[in-house]
Coordinates of C-alpha atoms in Angstrom, one line a residue:
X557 CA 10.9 26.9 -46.7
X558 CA 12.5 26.6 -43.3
X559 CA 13.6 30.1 -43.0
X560 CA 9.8 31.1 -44.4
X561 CA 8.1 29.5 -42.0
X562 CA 9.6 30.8 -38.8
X563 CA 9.2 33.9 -40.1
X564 CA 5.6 33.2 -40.2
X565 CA 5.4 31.9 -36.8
X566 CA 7.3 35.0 -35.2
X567 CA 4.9 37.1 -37.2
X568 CA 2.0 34.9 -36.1
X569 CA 2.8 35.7 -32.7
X570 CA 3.1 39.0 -33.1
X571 CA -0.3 39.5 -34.9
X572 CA -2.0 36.9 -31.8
X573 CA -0.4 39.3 -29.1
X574 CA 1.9 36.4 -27.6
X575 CA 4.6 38.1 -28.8
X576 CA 5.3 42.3 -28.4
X577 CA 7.2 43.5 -31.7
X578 CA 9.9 44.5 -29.3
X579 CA 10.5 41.0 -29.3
X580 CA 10.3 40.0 -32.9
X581 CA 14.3 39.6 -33.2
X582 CA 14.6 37.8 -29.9
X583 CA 11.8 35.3 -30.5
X584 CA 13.5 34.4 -34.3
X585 CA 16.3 33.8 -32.4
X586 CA 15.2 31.4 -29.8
X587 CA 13.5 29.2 -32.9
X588 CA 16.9 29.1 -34.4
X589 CA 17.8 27.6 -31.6
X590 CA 15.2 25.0 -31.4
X591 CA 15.5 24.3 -34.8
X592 CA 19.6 23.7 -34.8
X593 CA 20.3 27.0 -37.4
X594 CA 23.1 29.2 -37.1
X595 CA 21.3 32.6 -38.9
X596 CA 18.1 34.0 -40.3
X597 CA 18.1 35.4 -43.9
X598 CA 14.1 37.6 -43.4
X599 CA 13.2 35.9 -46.5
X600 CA 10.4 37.9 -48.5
X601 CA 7.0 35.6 -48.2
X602 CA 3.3 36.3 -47.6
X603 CA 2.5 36.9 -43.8
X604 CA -1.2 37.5 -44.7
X605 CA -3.9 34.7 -43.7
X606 CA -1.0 32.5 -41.4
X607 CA -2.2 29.0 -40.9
X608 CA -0.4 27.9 -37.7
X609 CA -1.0 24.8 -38.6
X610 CA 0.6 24.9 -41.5
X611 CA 3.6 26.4 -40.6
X612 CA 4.3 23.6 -37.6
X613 CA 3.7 21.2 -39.7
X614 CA 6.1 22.8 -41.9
X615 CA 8.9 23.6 -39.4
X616 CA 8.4 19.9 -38.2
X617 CA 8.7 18.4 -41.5
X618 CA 11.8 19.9 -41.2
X619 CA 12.7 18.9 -37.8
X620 CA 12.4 15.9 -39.1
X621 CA 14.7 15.9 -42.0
X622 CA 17.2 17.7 -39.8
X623 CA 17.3 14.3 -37.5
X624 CA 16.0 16.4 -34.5
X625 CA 13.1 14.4 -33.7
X626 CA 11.1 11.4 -35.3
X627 CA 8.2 11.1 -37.5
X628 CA 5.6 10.7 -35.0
X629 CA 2.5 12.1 -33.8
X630 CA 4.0 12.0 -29.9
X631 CA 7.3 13.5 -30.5
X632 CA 5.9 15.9 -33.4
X633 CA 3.3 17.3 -30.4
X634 CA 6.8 17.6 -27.9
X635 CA 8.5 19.7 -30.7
X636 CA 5.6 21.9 -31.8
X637 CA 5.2 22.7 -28.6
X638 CA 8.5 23.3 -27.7
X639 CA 8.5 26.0 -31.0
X640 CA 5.4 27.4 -29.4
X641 CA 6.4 29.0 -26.0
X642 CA 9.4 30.5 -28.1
X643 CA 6.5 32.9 -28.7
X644 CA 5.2 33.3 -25.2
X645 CA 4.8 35.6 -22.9
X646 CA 6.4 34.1 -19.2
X647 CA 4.0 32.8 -16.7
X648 CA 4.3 36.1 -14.3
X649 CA 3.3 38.1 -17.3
X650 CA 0.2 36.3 -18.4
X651 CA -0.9 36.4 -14.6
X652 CA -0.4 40.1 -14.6
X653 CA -2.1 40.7 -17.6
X654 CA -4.7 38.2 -16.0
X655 CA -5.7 39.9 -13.0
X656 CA -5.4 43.9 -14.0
X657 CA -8.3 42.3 -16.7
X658 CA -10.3 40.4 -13.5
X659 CA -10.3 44.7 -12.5
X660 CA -12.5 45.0 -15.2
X661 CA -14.4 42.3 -15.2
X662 CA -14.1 38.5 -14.6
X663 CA -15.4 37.8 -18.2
X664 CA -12.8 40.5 -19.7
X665 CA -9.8 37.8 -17.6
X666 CA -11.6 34.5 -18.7
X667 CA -11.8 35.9 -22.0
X668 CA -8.3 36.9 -22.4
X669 CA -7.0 33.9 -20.9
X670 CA -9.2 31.3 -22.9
X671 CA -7.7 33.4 -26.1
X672 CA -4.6 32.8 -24.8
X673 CA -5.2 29.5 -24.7
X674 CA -6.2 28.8 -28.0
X675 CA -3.5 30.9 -30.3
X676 CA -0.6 29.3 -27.9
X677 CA -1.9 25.8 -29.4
X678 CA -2.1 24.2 -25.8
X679 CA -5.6 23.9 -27.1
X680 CA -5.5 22.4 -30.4
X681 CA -8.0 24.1 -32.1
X682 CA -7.5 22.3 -35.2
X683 CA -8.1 19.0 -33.8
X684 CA -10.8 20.0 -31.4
X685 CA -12.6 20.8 -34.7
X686 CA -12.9 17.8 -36.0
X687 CA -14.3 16.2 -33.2
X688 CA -18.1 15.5 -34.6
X689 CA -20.3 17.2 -33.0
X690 CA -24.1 16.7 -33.0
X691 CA -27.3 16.8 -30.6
X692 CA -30.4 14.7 -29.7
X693 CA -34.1 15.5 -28.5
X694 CA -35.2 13.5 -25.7
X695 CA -37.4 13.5 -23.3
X696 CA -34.8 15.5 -20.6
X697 CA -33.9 18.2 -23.2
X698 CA -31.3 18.4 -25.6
X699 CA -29.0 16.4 -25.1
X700 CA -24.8 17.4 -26.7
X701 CA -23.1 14.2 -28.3
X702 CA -19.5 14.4 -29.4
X703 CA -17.0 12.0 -30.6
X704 CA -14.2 12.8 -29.2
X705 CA -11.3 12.6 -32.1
X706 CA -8.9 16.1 -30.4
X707 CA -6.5 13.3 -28.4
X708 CA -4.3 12.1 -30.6
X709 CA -3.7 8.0 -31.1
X710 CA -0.3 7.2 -30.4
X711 CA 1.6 4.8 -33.0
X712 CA 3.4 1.3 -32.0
X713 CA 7.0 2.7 -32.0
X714 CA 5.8 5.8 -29.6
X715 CA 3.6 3.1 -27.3
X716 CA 6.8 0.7 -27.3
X717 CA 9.5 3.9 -26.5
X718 CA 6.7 4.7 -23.6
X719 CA 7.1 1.4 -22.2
X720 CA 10.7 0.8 -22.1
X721 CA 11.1 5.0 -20.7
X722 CA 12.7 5.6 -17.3
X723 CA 9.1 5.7 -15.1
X724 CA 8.9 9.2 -13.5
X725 CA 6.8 10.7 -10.4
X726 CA 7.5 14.5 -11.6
X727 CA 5.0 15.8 -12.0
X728 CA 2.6 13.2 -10.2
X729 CA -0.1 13.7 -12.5
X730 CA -1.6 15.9 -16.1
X731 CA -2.9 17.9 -13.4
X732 CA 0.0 19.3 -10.9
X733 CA 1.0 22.7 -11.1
X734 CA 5.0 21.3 -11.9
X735 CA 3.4 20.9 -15.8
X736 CA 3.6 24.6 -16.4
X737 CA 6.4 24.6 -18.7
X738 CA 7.4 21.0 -18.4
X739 CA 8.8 19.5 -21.6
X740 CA 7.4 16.4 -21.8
X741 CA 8.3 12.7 -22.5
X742 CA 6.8 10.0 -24.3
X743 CA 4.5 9.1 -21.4
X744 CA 4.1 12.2 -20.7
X745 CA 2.5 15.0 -22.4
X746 CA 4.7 18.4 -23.1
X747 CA 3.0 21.8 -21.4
X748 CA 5.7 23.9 -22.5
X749 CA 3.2 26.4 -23.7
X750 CA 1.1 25.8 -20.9
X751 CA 0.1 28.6 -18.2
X752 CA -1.7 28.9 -15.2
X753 CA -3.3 31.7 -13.1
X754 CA -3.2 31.0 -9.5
X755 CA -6.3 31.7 -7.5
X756 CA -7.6 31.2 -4.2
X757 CA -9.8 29.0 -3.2
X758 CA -11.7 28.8 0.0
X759 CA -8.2 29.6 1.6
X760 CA -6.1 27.0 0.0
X761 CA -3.9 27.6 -3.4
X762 CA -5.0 26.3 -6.5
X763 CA -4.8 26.8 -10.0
X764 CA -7.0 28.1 -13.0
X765 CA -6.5 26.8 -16.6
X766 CA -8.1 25.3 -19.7
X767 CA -8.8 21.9 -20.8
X768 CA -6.3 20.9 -24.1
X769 CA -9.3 19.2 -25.6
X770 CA -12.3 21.7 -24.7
X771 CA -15.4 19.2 -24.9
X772 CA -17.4 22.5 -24.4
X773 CA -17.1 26.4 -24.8
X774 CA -14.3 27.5 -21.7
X775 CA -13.9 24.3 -20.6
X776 CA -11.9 25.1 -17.5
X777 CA -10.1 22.8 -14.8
X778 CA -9.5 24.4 -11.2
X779 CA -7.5 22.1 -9.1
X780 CA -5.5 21.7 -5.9
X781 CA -2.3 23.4 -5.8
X782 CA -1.2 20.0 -3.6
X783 CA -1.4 16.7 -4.8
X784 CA -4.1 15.3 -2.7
X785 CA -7.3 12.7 -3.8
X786 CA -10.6 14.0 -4.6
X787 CA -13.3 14.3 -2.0
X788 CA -16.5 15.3 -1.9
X789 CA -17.4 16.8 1.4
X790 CA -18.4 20.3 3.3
X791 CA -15.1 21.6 2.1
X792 CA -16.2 20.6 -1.3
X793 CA -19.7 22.8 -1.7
X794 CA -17.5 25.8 -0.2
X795 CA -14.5 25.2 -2.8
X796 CA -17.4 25.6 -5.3
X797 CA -19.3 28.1 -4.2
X798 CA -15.9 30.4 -3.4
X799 CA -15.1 30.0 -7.1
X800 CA -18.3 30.7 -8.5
X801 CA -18.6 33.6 -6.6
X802 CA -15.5 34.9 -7.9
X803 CA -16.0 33.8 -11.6
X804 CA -20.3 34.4 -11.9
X805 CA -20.3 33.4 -15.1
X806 CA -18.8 29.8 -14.8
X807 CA -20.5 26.9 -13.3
X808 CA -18.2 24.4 -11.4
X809 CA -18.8 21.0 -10.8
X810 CA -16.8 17.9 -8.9
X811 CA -16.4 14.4 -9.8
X812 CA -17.7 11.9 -7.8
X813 CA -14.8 10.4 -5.4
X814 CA -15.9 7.0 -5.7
X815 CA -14.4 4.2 -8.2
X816 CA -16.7 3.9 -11.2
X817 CA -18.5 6.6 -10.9
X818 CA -15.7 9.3 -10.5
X819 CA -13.6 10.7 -13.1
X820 CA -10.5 9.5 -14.7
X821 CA -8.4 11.3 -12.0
X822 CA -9.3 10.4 -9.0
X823 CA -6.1 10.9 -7.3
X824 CA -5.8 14.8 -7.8
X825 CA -8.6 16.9 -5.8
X826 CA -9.4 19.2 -8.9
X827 CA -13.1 20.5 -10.6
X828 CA -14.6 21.4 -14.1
X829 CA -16.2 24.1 -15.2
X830 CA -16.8 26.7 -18.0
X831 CA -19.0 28.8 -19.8
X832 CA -22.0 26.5 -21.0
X833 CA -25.4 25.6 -20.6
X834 CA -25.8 22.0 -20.0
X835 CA -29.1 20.0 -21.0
X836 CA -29.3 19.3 -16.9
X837 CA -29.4 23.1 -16.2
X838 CA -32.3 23.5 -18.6
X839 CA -33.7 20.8 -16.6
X840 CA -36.9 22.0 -14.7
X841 CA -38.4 20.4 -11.4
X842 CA -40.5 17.1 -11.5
X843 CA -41.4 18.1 -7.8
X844 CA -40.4 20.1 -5.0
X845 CA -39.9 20.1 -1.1
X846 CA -38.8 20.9 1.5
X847 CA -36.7 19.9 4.3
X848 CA -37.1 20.6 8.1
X849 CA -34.7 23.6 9.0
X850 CA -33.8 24.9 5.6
X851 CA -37.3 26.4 4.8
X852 CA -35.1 29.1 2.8
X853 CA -33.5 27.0 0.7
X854 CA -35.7 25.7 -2.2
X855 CA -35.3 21.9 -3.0
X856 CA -36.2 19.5 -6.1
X857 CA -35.9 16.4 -7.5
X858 CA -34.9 17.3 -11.3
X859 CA -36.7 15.7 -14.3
X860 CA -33.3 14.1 -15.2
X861 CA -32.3 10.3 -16.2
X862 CA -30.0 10.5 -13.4
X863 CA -31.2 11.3 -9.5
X864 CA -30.6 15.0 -9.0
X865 CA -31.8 17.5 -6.4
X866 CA -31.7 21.1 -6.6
X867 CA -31.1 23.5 -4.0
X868 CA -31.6 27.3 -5.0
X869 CA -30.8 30.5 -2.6
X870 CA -29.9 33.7 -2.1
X871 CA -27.7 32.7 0.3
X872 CA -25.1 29.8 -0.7
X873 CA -23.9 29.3 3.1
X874 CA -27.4 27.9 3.6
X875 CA -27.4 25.6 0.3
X876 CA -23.7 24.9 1.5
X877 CA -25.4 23.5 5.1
X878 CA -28.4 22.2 3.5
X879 CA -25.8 19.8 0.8
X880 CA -23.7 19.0 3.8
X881 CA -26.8 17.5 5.5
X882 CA -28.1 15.5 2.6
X883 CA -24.3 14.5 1.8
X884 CA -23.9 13.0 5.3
X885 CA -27.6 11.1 5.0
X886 CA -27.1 9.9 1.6
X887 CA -23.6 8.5 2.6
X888 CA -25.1 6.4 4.9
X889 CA -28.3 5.6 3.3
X890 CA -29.7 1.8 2.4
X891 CA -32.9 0.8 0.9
X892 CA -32.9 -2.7 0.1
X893 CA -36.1 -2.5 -2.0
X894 CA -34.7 0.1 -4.3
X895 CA -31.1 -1.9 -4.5
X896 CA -29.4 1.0 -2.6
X897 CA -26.5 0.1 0.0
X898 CA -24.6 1.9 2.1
X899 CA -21.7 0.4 1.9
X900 CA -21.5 -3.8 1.8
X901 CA -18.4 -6.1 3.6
X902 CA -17.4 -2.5 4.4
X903 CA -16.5 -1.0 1.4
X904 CA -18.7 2.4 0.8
X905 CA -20.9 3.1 -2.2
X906 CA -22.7 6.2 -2.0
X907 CA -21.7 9.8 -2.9
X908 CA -22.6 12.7 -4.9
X909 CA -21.6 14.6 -8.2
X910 CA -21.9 18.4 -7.6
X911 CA -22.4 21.3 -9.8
X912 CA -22.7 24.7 -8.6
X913 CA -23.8 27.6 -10.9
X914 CA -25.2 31.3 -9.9
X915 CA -28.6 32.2 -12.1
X916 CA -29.6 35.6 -11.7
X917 CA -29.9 36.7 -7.9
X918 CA -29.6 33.0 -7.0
X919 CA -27.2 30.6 -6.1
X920 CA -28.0 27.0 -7.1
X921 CA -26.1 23.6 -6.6
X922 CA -27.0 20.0 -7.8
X923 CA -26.6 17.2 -6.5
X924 CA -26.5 13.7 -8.4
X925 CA -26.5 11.0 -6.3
X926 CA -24.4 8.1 -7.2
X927 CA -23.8 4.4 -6.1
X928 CA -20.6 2.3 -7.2
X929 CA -22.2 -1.0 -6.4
X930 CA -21.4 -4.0 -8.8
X931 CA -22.9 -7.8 -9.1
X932 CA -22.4 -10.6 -10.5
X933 CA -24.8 -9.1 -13.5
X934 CA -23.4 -6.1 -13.4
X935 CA -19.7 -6.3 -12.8
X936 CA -18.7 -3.1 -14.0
X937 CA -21.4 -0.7 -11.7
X938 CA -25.2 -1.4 -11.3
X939 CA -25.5 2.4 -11.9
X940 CA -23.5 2.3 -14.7
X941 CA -23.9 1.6 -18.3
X942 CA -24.9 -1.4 -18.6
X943 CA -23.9 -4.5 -21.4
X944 CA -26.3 -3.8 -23.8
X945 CA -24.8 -0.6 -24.3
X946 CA -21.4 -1.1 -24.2
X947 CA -21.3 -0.9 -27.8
X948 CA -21.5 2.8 -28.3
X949 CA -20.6 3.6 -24.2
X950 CA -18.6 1.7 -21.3
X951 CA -16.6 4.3 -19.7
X952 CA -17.3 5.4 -16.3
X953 CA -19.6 8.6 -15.9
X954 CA -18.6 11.0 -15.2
X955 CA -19.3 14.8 -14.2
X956 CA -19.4 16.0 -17.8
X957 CA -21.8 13.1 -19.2
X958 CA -24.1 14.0 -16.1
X959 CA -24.5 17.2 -17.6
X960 CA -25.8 15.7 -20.4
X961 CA -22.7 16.1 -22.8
X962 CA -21.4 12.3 -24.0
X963 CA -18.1 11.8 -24.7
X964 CA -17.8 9.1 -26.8
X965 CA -14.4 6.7 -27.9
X966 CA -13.2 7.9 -30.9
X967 CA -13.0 4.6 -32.5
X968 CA -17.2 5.1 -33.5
X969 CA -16.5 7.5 -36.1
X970 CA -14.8 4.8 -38.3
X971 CA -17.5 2.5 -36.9
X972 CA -20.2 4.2 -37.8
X973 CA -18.9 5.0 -41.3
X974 CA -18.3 1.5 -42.0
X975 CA -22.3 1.1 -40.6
X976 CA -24.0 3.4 -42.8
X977 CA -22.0 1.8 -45.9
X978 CA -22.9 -1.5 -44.3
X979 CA -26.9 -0.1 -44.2
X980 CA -27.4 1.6 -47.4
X981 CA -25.7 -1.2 -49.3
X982 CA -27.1 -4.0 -47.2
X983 CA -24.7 -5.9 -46.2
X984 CA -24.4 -8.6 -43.5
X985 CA -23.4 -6.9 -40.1
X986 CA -22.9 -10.0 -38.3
X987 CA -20.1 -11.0 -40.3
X988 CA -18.3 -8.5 -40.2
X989 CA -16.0 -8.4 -37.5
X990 CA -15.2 -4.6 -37.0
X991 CA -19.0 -4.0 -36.2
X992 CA -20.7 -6.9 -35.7
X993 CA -21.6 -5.8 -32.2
X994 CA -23.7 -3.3 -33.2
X995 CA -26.0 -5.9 -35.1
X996 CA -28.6 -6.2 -32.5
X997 CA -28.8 -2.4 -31.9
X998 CA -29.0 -2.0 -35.5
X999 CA -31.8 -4.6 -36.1
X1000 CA -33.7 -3.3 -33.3
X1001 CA -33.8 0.6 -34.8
X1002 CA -34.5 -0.4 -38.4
X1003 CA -37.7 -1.6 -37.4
X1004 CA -38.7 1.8 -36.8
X1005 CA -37.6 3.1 -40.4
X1006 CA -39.7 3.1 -43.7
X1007 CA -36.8 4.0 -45.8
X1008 CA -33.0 4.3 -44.6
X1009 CA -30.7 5.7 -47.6
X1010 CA -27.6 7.7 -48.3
X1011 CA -29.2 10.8 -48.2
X1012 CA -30.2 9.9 -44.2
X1013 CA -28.4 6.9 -43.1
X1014 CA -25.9 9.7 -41.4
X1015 CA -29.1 11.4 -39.1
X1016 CA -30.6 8.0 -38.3
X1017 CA -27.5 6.7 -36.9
X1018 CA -26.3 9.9 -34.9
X1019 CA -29.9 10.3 -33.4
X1020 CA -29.6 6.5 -32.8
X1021 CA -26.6 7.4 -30.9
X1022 CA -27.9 10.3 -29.3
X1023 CA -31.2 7.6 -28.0
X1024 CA -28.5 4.9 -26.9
X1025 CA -26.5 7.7 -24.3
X1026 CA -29.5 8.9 -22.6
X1027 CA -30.1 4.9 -22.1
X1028 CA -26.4 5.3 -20.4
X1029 CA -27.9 8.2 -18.4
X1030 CA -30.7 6.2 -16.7
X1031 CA -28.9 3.5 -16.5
X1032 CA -26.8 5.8 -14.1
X1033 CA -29.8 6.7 -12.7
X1034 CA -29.7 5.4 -8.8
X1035 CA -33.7 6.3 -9.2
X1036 CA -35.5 5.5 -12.3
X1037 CA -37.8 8.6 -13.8
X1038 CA -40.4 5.9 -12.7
X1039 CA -43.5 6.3 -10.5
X1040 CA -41.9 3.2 -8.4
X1041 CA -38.2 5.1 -9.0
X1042 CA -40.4 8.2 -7.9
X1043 CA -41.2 6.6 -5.0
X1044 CA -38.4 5.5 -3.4
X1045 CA -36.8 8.7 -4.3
X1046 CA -39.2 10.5 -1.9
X1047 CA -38.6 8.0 0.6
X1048 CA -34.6 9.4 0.9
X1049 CA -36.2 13.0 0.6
X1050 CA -38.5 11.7 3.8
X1051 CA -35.3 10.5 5.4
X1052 CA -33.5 14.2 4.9

């Protein structure tokens, strides 16, 4: 079985084009290495329809009986990874390859890259497909709800070994250029078969890859080639613009670079992007206007739970000048009858999420506006989801949710399981303890069913779902899609 399956992987590679057939005795070689065997006996076996999948798990059972690893999810993913780049090209090679494609055509590079990807298993295709998938109509558009199952839970003896492991600062973070290649550790995720196509942005270095767990089509990460914190400024609407520019069919887009509303990383200056249509692009105007000095430039507020203005142009210097000015006013903006500070006892709250795009002959960036302000209500972000729907949501908001693409915690696909049993079957909610805080939410939408059964119980709950995150998204909302949220929405405009 051994011997069958890395002859299946070599041939796998060969077939993806990872691997040139020049290389086919070179590559079975390195695997015997990996895997602690002295020869290779080319066993006859079927090298039609490979499942990759198969075959690692194969060649890790293996690993496993040969005492070279454990039987865990976090050292199986170091050693399957390690058996992957065996069948990779080097980093110089893919970049090559890369950029005599970007001659063509940036889509022919993106494409080839993104395929890349995918058949070295940095992108775990096979777990990224059973994330559930599923979408909701709303008033906004269509909004893309996902549970997020493609990151792996780790197991007790793996969180234990993490915890008692040597701490290491190389690399600094997931997102620092020293991961290409790097091995891994318990606490630490291996990127052996991980590459990255270095690009310029707005005269700095940075770096070009894919997301491992690809919430959407291309899902790409651009980041600082230094390891510096995220900012949005001037610097940032350029960074943007010089990438779009250079890849016309991605849209980029920053976290915020406050607390709360940012992204997980906050301490790595890096952006998100891909090839996708968001429910916010679809978005049209609610009203437009202009501002004094930028009569080129043409402005909006978006019909969008949270508080977004559009610019569109020809020109993306003069959207570039236009964000900068609305940046700097909304930094230091307060309107205590709409519950937006400034800052308060010094500490600054106000900031923006940008997405940049190109559509058509145009140019076109939005800007969210955000506020990280807590109370004693709301201790986890006014502008943030609140209690009620902690629930089904209480992560931070972040650029890709703004889009209008949730990301939900994987633990609500066994949730909701055990809910529709719970429905159909009538049984007490409250008591049980796994999801009795979904009672309330559940009480209040059954009020609005005739008949919930097997046959539906599945759509009623995921279109519940799908109601409770755009809830999360005006809840982010720093105006409410309110004549009074209206209101005071135009009074920042009037103050541009």
């Amino acid at each position: 079985m051994l011997q069958e399956s890395l002859k299946k992987l070599v041939e796998y590679g060969v077939k993806k084009g990872l691997t040139p057939e020049c290389e086919r005795i070179y590559t079975t070689n390195l695997l015997l290495d990996v895997m602690d065997e002295d020869e290779f006996t080319d066993p006859e076996c079927d090298l039609e329809n490979i499942d990759l999948e198969e075959v690692l798990g194969d060649l890790l059972d293996e690993a496993v009986k040969k005492g070279l690893i454990e039987d865990s999810i976090v050292y199986r993913d170091l050693f399957d990874t390690k058996l992957m780049n065996c069948l990779l090209p080097r980093p110089a090679e893919v970049q090559r390859n890369f950029f005599e494609k970007y001659a063509v055509s940036p889509e022919e590079a993106t494409n080839y890259f993104y395929e890349l990807s995918r058949n070295s298993n940095y992108i775990r295709s096979a777990r990224v497909a059973k994330d559930k998938r599923w979408t909701v109509e709303t008033d906004y558009g269509t909004l893309d709800i996902t549970i997020n199952l493609s990151k792996p839970e780790k197991d007790p003896k793996a969180i234990a070994a993490a915890k008692n492991a040597k701490q290491s600062a190389y690399p600094k973070c997931q997102l620092c250029v020293e991961n290409e290649g790097y091995r891994g550790r318990v606490n630490h995720p291996a990127r052996e078969n991980h590459r990255i196509i270095p690009i310029t942005v707005n005269g700095g270095k940075w770096g070009f890859q894919y997301s491992p767990y690809v919430y959407y089509n291309e899902h790409c990460i651009v980041f600082n080639g230094q390891h510096t914190p995220m900012k949005i400024e001037r610097a940032t609407f350029q960074k943007l613009f010089d990438f779009v520019k250079q890849f016309p069919h991605y849209f980029l887009g920053s976290n915020a670079d406050l607390p709360i509303v940012g992204g997980s990383i906050l301490s790595h200056d890096h952006f998100q992007g891909g090839h996708y249509t968001f429910a916010m692009e679809k978005a049209d105007f609610i009203e437009k206007f202009t501002v004094s000095g930028y009569e080129d430039v043409t402005a909006g507020i978006v019909k969008w739970p949270l508080s977004v203005i559009r610019l569109q142009c020809k020109d993306e210097k003069r959207i570039i000048d236009l964000a900068d000015h609305i940046l700097k006013v909304w930094r230091g903006y307060t309107d205590e009858e709409a519950f937006v500070f400034a800052e308060t006892d010094g500490e600054p709250h106000n900031t923006i999420t940008p997405i940049a795009r190109k559509r058509g002959e145009f140019y076109e960036l939005d800007l969210a506006l955000r506020n990280n302000i807590t109370t004693e209500e709301h201790p986890l972000g006014v502008y943030h989801p609140h209690e009620k729907l902690h629930h089904i949501k209480k992560e931070n908001i972040g650029l890709i949710e703004v889009m209008g693409l949730a990301v939900l915690p994987s633990r609500l696909k066994g949730e909701l399981e055990e809910l529709a049993d719970a429905i159909v079957n009538h049984k007490d909610i409250r008591s049980m303890e796994s999801i009795a805080k979904h009672a309330d939410w559940v009480d209040e939408f059954m009020a609005h069913y005739e008949d919930v059964n097997a046959s539906n119980v599945e759509e009623v709950l995921q279109q519940e779902v799908g109601k409770v995150f755009c809830q999360v998204l005006e809840d982010a909302g720093v105006y409410k899609c309110t004549e009074e949220g209206l209101e005071a929405f135009r009074r920042f405009i009037a103050a541009l």
